[in-house]
Amino acid sequence: MALCSLALAGSSLAWSPVAAAGGSGETAFVCTGKEKGFSTPGLGLLPRPTRLEAEARYTCSGRPGQTIPATGHFVGSANASCVAVNSPTGREKVRYADGGESVIDYTSSSVVRLSTVTLVILNGTVTEGRGQGQTARRSVATLATRVPVADCLLPAPVNQAAGGVQLDVGPA
């Protein structure tokens, strides 16, 4: 898990949110936590159209000293195998403990795999609720318990992965 945290920290260096956008009144925020992801059908050796679903537990902060718990439900798709995930896209609904919500559409992505660590970065826009109109970046790092090819050779397909997740929302 420490390796996943390091990968998430590195991914946020490219775009780090600030407490408030310059003069627009928009507030940027960051949410970090853990998630469990599922794929249907299970991932096998050859890439195929796959439905991706994930449940995230976040702690979100926008201003120093202010945090709020949140949950996220992501549903998306990709052409995927247990060795590669190609061009995932999707939608996430985030529910904050104070009753607020955000709906985020992710329309582009990049995936990096190094040995047993996979880093998926989804880019999109908040289309409804808190942060509406702002850009969003969802970074997910998963750590395979075995070498990916070994997972592919198991009799049952791989269909679940747990990892660290970070959501950055800020002005467009």
C-alpha positions as a printed NumPy array, in Angstrom:
array([[  0.   ,   0.   ,   0.   ],
       [  2.935,   2.333,   0.64 ],
       [  3.918,   1.955,  -3.013],
       [  0.375,   2.902,  -4.082],
       [  0.474,   5.977,  -1.836],
       [  3.787,   7.019,  -3.339],
       [  2.383,   6.614,  -6.863],
       [ -0.658,   8.758,  -5.967],
       [  1.514,  11.439,  -4.404],
       [  3.655,  11.552,  -7.53 ],
       [  0.605,  11.792,  -9.79 ],
       [ -0.68 ,  14.842,  -7.931],
       [  2.54 ,  16.8  ,  -8.429],
       [  1.472,  17.6  , -11.988],
       [ -1.659,  19.372, -10.769],
       [ -2.018,  20.35 ,  -7.145],
       [ -5.248,  22.028,  -5.987],
       [ -5.309,  25.33 ,  -4.162],
       [ -7.728,  26.485,  -1.492],
       [ -9.452,  29.071,  -3.684],
       [ -9.329,  29.99 ,  -7.326],
       [ -8.058,  33.449,  -8.132],
       [-10.982,  35.829,  -7.897],
       [-13.638,  33.505,  -9.339],
       [-15.042,  32.392,  -5.987],
       [-14.667,  28.75 ,  -7.031],
       [-13.149,  26.441,  -4.442],
       [-10.738,  23.656,  -5.293],
       [-10.539,  20.545,  -3.153],
       [ -8.766,  17.216,  -2.913],
       [-10.143,  13.891,  -1.701],
       [ -7.935,  10.928,  -0.8  ],
       [ -8.76 ,   7.43 ,   0.321],
       [ -9.13 ,   3.8  ,  -0.622],
       [-11.31 ,   2.005,  -3.108],
       [-12.364,  -1.444,  -4.181],
       [-12.85 ,  -2.005,  -7.888],
       [-14.684,  -4.722,  -9.81 ],
       [-14.78 ,  -5.67 , -13.472],
       [-17.451,  -7.489, -15.469],
       [-16.657,  -9.829, -17.058],
       [-13.601, -10.812, -15.023],
       [-10.278,  -9.897, -16.589],
       [ -8.566, -12.584, -18.645],
       [ -5.471, -12.845, -20.806],
       [ -6.946, -11.079, -23.875],
       [ -8.351,  -7.51 , -23.839],
       [-12.133,  -7.233, -24.237],
       [-14.847,  -4.66 , -23.529],
       [-15.206,  -4.505, -19.757],
       [-17.526,  -2.708, -17.337],
       [-15.575,  -1.156, -14.46 ],
       [-17.141,  -0.323, -11.117],
       [-15.529,   1.025,  -7.931],
       [-16.572,   2.086,  -4.445],
       [-14.345,   4.736,  -2.827],
       [-14.097,   6.05 ,   0.734],
       [-12.621,   9.557,   0.753],
       [-11.501,  12.236,   3.179],
       [-11.875,  15.582,   1.375],
       [-10.325,  18.959,   2.189],
       [-10.439,  22.354,   0.538],
       [ -9.129,  24.714,   3.17 ],
       [ -6.445,  24.007,   5.765],
       [ -7.911,  22.253,   8.81 ],
       [-11.268,  21.484,   7.167],
       [-12.013,  17.905,   6.166],
       [-15.184,  15.991,   5.357],
       [-15.753,  12.292,   4.693],
       [-17.241,  11.27 ,   1.351],
       [-18.04 ,   8.176,  -0.675],
       [-17.703,   7.761,  -4.412],
       [-19.326,   5.321,  -6.825],
       [-17.586,   5.029, -10.196],
       [-19.018,   3.229, -13.24 ],
       [-17.071,   3.098, -16.48 ],
       [-15.771,   1.002, -19.299],
       [-12.484,   0.065, -20.943],
       [-10.969,  -2.468, -23.261],
       [ -9.191,  -4.47 , -20.546],
       [ -7.277,  -7.603, -19.631],
       [ -5.395,  -8.571, -16.487],
       [ -2.254,  -7.19 , -18.159],
       [ -3.615,  -3.884, -19.555],
       [ -6.448,  -1.381, -19.171],
       [ -6.907,   0.718, -22.314],
       [ -8.632,   4.135, -22.371],
       [-10.982,   3.857, -19.393],
       [-13.785,   6.437, -19.211],
       [-16.781,   6.751, -16.916],
       [-18.843,   8.67 , -14.399],
       [-18.484,   9.075, -10.648],
       [-21.052,  10.221,  -8.131],
       [-19.502,  11.57 ,  -4.934],
       [-21.642,  11.995,  -1.802],
       [-20.255,  14.187,   0.973],
       [-21.095,  13.714,   4.676],
       [-22.657,  17.217,   4.789],
       [-25.309,  16.198,   2.219],
       [-23.602,  17.668,  -0.86 ],
       [-22.962,  15.722,  -4.052],
       [-20.842,  15.929,  -7.201],
       [-21.278,  14.12 , -10.52 ],
       [-18.08 ,  13.839, -12.556],
       [-17.781,  12.699, -16.178],
       [-14.337,  11.32 , -17.065],
       [-13.661,  11.52 , -20.81 ],
       [ -9.909,  10.877, -21.1  ],
       [ -7.351,   8.8  , -19.267],
       [ -3.853,   7.417, -19.109],
       [ -2.608,   4.162, -17.629],
       [  0.887,   3.276, -16.432],
       [  1.834,  -0.207, -15.299],
       [  5.148,  -0.958, -13.596],
       [  5.515,  -4.595, -12.538],
       [  2.68 ,  -5.14 , -10.034],
       [  1.603,  -1.455,  -9.677],
       [ -1.01 ,   0.018, -11.993],
       [ -1.709,   3.771, -11.994],
       [ -4.858,   4.934, -13.788],
       [ -5.454,   8.696, -14.185],
       [ -8.9  ,   9.79 , -15.371],
       [ -9.542,  13.401, -16.449],
       [-12.951,  15.016, -16.681],
       [-15.369,  17.705, -15.576],
       [-17.774,  18.094, -12.667],
       [-21.156,  18.241, -14.427],
       [-23.464,  18.562, -11.394],
       [-23.323,  19.657,  -7.758],
       [-20.31 ,  20.727,  -5.723],
       [-17.55 ,  21.957,  -8.034],
       [-19.823,  22.116, -11.106],
       [-17.906,  23.308, -14.172],
       [-14.491,  22.588, -12.647],
       [-11.979,  20.048, -13.912],
       [-11.508,  16.756, -12.096],
       [ -8.648,  14.303, -12.006],
       [ -9.086,  10.848, -10.463],
       [ -5.868,   8.889,  -9.786],
       [ -6.106,   5.244,  -8.764],
       [ -3.112,   3.088,  -7.841],
       [ -3.533,  -0.655,  -7.389],
       [ -0.961,  -3.185,  -6.277],
       [ -1.312,  -6.743,  -7.599],
       [ -0.563,  -9.478,  -5.08 ],
       [  1.128, -11.528,  -7.821],
       [  2.83 , -10.802, -11.117],
       [ -0.004,  -9.862, -13.573],
       [  0.705, -12.724, -15.973],
       [  0.316, -15.202, -13.084],
       [ -3.164, -13.764, -12.422],
       [ -4.04 , -14.255, -16.085],
       [ -3.16 , -17.943, -15.946],
       [ -5.427, -18.756, -12.991],
       [ -8.545, -20.837, -13.794],
       [-10.884, -18.068, -12.533],
       [-10.689, -14.59 , -14.11 ],
       [ -9.531, -11.635, -12.014],
       [-12.452,  -9.34 , -11.17 ],
       [-11.497,  -7.283,  -8.101],
       [ -8.706,  -4.873,  -7.19 ],
       [ -8.199,  -2.661,  -4.151],
       [ -6.018,   0.418,  -4.036],
       [ -5.491,   4.03 ,  -3.145],
       [ -7.485,   6.804,  -4.832],
       [ -7.133,  10.582,  -5.061],
       [ -9.655,  13.013,  -6.535],
       [ -8.495,  16.553,  -7.393],
       [-11.144,  19.14 ,  -8.329],
       [-10.221,  22.666,  -9.368],
       [-11.106,  25.548, -11.654],
       [-11.034,  24.86 , -15.394]])
